[in-house]
Each structure stands twice: as C-alpha cells, then as structure tokens.
Short mmCIF file of C-alpha atoms in Angstrom, two decimals:
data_model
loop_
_atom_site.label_atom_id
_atom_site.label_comp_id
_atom_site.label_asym_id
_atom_site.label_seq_id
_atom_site.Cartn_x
_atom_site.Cartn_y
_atom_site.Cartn_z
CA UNK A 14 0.00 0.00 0.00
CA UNK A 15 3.05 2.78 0.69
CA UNK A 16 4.74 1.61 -2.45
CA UNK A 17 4.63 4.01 -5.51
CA UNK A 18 4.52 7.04 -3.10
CA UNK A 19 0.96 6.57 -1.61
CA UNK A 20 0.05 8.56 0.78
CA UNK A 21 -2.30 8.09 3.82
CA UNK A 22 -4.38 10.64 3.02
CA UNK A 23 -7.52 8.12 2.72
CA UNK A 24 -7.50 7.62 6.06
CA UNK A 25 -8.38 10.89 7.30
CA UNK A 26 -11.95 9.58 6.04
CA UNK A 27 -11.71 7.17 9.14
CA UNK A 28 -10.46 10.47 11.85
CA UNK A 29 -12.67 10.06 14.70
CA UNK A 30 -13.50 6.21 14.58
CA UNK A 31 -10.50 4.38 16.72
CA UNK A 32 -11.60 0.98 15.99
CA UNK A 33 -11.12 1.51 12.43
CA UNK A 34 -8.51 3.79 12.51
CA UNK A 35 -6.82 0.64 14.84
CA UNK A 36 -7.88 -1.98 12.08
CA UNK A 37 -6.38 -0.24 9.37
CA UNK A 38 -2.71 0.64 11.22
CA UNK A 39 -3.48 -3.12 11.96
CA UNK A 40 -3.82 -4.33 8.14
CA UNK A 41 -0.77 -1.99 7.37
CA UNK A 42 1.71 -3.45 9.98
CA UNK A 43 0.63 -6.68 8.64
CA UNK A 44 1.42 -6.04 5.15
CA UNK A 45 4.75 -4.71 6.24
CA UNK A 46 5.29 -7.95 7.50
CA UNK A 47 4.32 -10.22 4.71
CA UNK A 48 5.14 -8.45 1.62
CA UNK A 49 8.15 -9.62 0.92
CA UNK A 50 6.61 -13.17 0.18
CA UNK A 51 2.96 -12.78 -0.45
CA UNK A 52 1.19 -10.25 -2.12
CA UNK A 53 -1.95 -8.48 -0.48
CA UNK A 54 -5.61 -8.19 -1.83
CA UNK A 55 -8.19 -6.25 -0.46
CA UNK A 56 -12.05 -7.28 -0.83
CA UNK A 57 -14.48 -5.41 0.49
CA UNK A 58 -17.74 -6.40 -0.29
CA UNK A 59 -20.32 -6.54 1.97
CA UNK A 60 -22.85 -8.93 0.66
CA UNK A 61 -20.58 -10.93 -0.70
CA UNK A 62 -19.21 -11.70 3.16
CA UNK A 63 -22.66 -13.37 3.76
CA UNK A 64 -22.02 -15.94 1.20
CA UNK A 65 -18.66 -16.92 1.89
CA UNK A 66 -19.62 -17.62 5.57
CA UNK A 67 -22.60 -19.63 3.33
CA UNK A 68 -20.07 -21.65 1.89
CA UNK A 69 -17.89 -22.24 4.80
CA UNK A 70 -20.98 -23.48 6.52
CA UNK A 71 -21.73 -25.81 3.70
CA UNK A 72 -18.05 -27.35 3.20
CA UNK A 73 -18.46 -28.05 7.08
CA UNK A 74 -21.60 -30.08 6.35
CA UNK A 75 -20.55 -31.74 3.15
CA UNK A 76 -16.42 -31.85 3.02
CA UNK A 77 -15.67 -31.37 7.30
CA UNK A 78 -14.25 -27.86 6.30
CA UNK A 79 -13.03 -26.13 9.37
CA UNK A 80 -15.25 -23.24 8.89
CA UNK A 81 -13.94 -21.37 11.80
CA UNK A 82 -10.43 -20.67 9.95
CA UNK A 83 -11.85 -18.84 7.20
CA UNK A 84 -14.43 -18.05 4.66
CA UNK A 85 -14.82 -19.34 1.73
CA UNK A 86 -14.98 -17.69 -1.50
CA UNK A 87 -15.67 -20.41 -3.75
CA UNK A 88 -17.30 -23.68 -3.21
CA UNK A 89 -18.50 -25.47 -6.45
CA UNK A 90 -15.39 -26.67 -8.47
CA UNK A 91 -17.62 -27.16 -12.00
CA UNK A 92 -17.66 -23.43 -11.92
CA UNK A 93 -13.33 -23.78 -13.04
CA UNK A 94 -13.93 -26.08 -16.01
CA UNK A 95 -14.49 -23.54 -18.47
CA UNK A 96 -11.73 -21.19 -16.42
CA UNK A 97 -9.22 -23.51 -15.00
CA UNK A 98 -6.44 -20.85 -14.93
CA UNK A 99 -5.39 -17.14 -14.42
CA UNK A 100 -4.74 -16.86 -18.38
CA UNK A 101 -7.98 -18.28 -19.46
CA UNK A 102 -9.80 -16.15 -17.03
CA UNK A 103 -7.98 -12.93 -18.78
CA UNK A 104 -8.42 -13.99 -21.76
CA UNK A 105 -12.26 -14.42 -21.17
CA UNK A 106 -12.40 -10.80 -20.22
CA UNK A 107 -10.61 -9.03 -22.51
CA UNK A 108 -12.54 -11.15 -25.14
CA UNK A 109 -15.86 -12.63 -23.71
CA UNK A 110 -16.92 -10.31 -20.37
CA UNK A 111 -15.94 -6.71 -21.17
CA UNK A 112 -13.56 -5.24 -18.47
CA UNK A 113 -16.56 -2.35 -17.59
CA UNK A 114 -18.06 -3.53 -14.18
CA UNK A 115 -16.85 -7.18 -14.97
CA UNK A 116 -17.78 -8.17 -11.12
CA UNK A 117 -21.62 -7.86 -12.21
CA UNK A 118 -21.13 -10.82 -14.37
CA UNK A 119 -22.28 -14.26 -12.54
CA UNK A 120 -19.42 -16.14 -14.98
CA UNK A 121 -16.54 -14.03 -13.64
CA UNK A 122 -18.07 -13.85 -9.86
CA UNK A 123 -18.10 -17.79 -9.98
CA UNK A 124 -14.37 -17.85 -10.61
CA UNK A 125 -12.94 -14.33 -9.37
CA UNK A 126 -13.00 -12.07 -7.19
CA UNK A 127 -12.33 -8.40 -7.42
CA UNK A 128 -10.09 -6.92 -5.09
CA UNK A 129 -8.34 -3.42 -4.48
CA UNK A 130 -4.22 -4.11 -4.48
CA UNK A 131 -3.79 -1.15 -2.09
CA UNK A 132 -5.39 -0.62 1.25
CA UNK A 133 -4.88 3.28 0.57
CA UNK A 134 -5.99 3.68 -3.01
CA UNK A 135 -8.99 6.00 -3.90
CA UNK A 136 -9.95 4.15 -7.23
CA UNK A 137 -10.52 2.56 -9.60
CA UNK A 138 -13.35 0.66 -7.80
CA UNK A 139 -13.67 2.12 -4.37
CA UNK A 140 -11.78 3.84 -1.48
CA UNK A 141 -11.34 1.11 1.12
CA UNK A 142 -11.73 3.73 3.84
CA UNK A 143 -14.81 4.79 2.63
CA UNK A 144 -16.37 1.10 2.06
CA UNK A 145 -14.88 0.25 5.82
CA UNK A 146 -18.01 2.06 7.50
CA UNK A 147 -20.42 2.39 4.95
CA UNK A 148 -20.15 -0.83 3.21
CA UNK A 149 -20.16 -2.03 -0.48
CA UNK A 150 -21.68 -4.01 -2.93
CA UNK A 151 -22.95 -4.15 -6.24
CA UNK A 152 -26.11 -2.61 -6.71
CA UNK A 153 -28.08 -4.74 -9.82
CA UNK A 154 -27.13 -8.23 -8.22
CA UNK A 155 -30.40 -10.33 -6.59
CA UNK A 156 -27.88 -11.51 -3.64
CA UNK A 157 -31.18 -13.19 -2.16
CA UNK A 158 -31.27 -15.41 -5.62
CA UNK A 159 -27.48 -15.68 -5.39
CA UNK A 160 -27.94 -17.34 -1.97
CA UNK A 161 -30.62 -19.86 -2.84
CA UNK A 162 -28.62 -21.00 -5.80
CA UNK A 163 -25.66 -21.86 -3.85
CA UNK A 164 -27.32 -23.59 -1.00
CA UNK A 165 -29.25 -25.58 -3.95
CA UNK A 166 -26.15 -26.32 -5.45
CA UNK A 167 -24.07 -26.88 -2.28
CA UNK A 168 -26.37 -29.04 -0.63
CA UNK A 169 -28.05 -30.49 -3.73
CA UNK A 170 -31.30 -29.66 -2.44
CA UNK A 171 -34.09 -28.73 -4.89
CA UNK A 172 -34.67 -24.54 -5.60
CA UNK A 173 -38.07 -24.70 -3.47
CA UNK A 174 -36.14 -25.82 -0.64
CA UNK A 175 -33.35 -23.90 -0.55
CA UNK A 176 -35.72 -20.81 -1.09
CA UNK A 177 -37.05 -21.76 2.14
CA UNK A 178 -33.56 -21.80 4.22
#
C-alpha cells in the first residue's frame, strides 16, 4: 500500500473512529510484515461476506471444512472447467466479459473475485476507507437469488427448498 509514493491521506476519512482507525494501522503493519513473500488483496464487499460464511458453513456439512479458519470464496469446483487458470480467465475478459463492471457478471463472480491491491488507493473501484463504514456491494445483483442458488447447489437440495432456508 506505501509503495509508488501513496500517501495516507484516505485515512483521514476514518479520523474520529478508533476501531477503524486501529484496524487499518493493523492491516498496514501486517502487510509490512508479509510483503516480501505474499502479495496483499483487499475485498471489500459486503454482501458478498454473507455468502462466503454460506459456503464455509456448507463445506463443514458436506467436506468437514473447518469453517472457523476462514471463509470461503468459492465452493462449487464445476464453476473452473471452463476457467481452469489465471490466463484463461484474462483472456475471457478481454474477449468474452468486457472489463466495464466485470464483477456484475455471474461467470466471472463464480471464478474471481475483485479486489483493491492497495489498502490506501482512492480508485478505480472504491476507497477502502470509505467502504470500511459504509459498506459495499454491487447494486443490480439479486444476492437473495445468489444465496438460494448456492445452497441448492451446495447441498443439492431442490430450488423450493433452498428458497425456504
């Protein structure tokens, strides 16, 4: 996040709220840490937090997944057969998808996720700082449909029953 000569100006939009301001120091020391070896993501969708716990809970009941180490982001493996690698998936958006508000598209949120690669950028998607307190998610998704669909498919139960979860 400090590389490239950010600044910390985006945090000013968290002055007066300690437990964030504490979270974000917090995600900052740790990146310090780590970035020699990994390389950090940011997500920050709100919504989309409800399903992964969804799918965590539903690897515990099908595959013994321990659910209280993480979420989990993706659950159905059929989804990578027509996107079984990083290429193909570029490829598929450059081509196929569109890159314009490519996390609206069910194909690419079944394989990808779209994530900030600074904790202090204002753009392109969203300022972290900003989404922190208020939240974010895309607007035109049905998340409710979203839901039902993967507790049909997770579970294998039939649409009518998993409507009713």
């Amino acid at each position: 996040s400090l590389r490239g000569g950010a600044d910390r100006r985006p945090l000013e939009k968290l002055d007066g709220d300690e437990h964030a301001l504490q979270a974000f120091e917090t995600l900052l020391q740790r990146e310090g840490e780590y970035c020699k070896d990994y390389v950090v993501f940011y997500h920050s969708y709100s919504h989309a937090a409800l399903l992964y716990e969804v799918r965590a809970a539903v690897a515990k009941i099908r595959f013994d997944f321990d659910s209280k180490q993480s979420p989990l982001p993706r659950l159905c493996a059929e989804d990578f057969g027509c996107v079984p690698d990083a290429e193909t998936l570029i490829q598929k958006v450059r081509t196929e998808w569109g890159a314009k508000k490519i996390d609206h598209k069910p194909e690419f949120r079944r394989v990808a996720i779209s994530v900030m690669c600074s904790l202090l950028a204002r753009g392109p998607e969203c300022c972290l700082a900003v989404a922190f307190n208020e939240g974010y998610s895309c607007k035109q998704i049905a998340f409710r449909a979203v839901l039902e669909e993967e507790l049909s498919r997770g579970l294998d139960l039939p649409a009518s029953v998993a409507s009713e979860l």
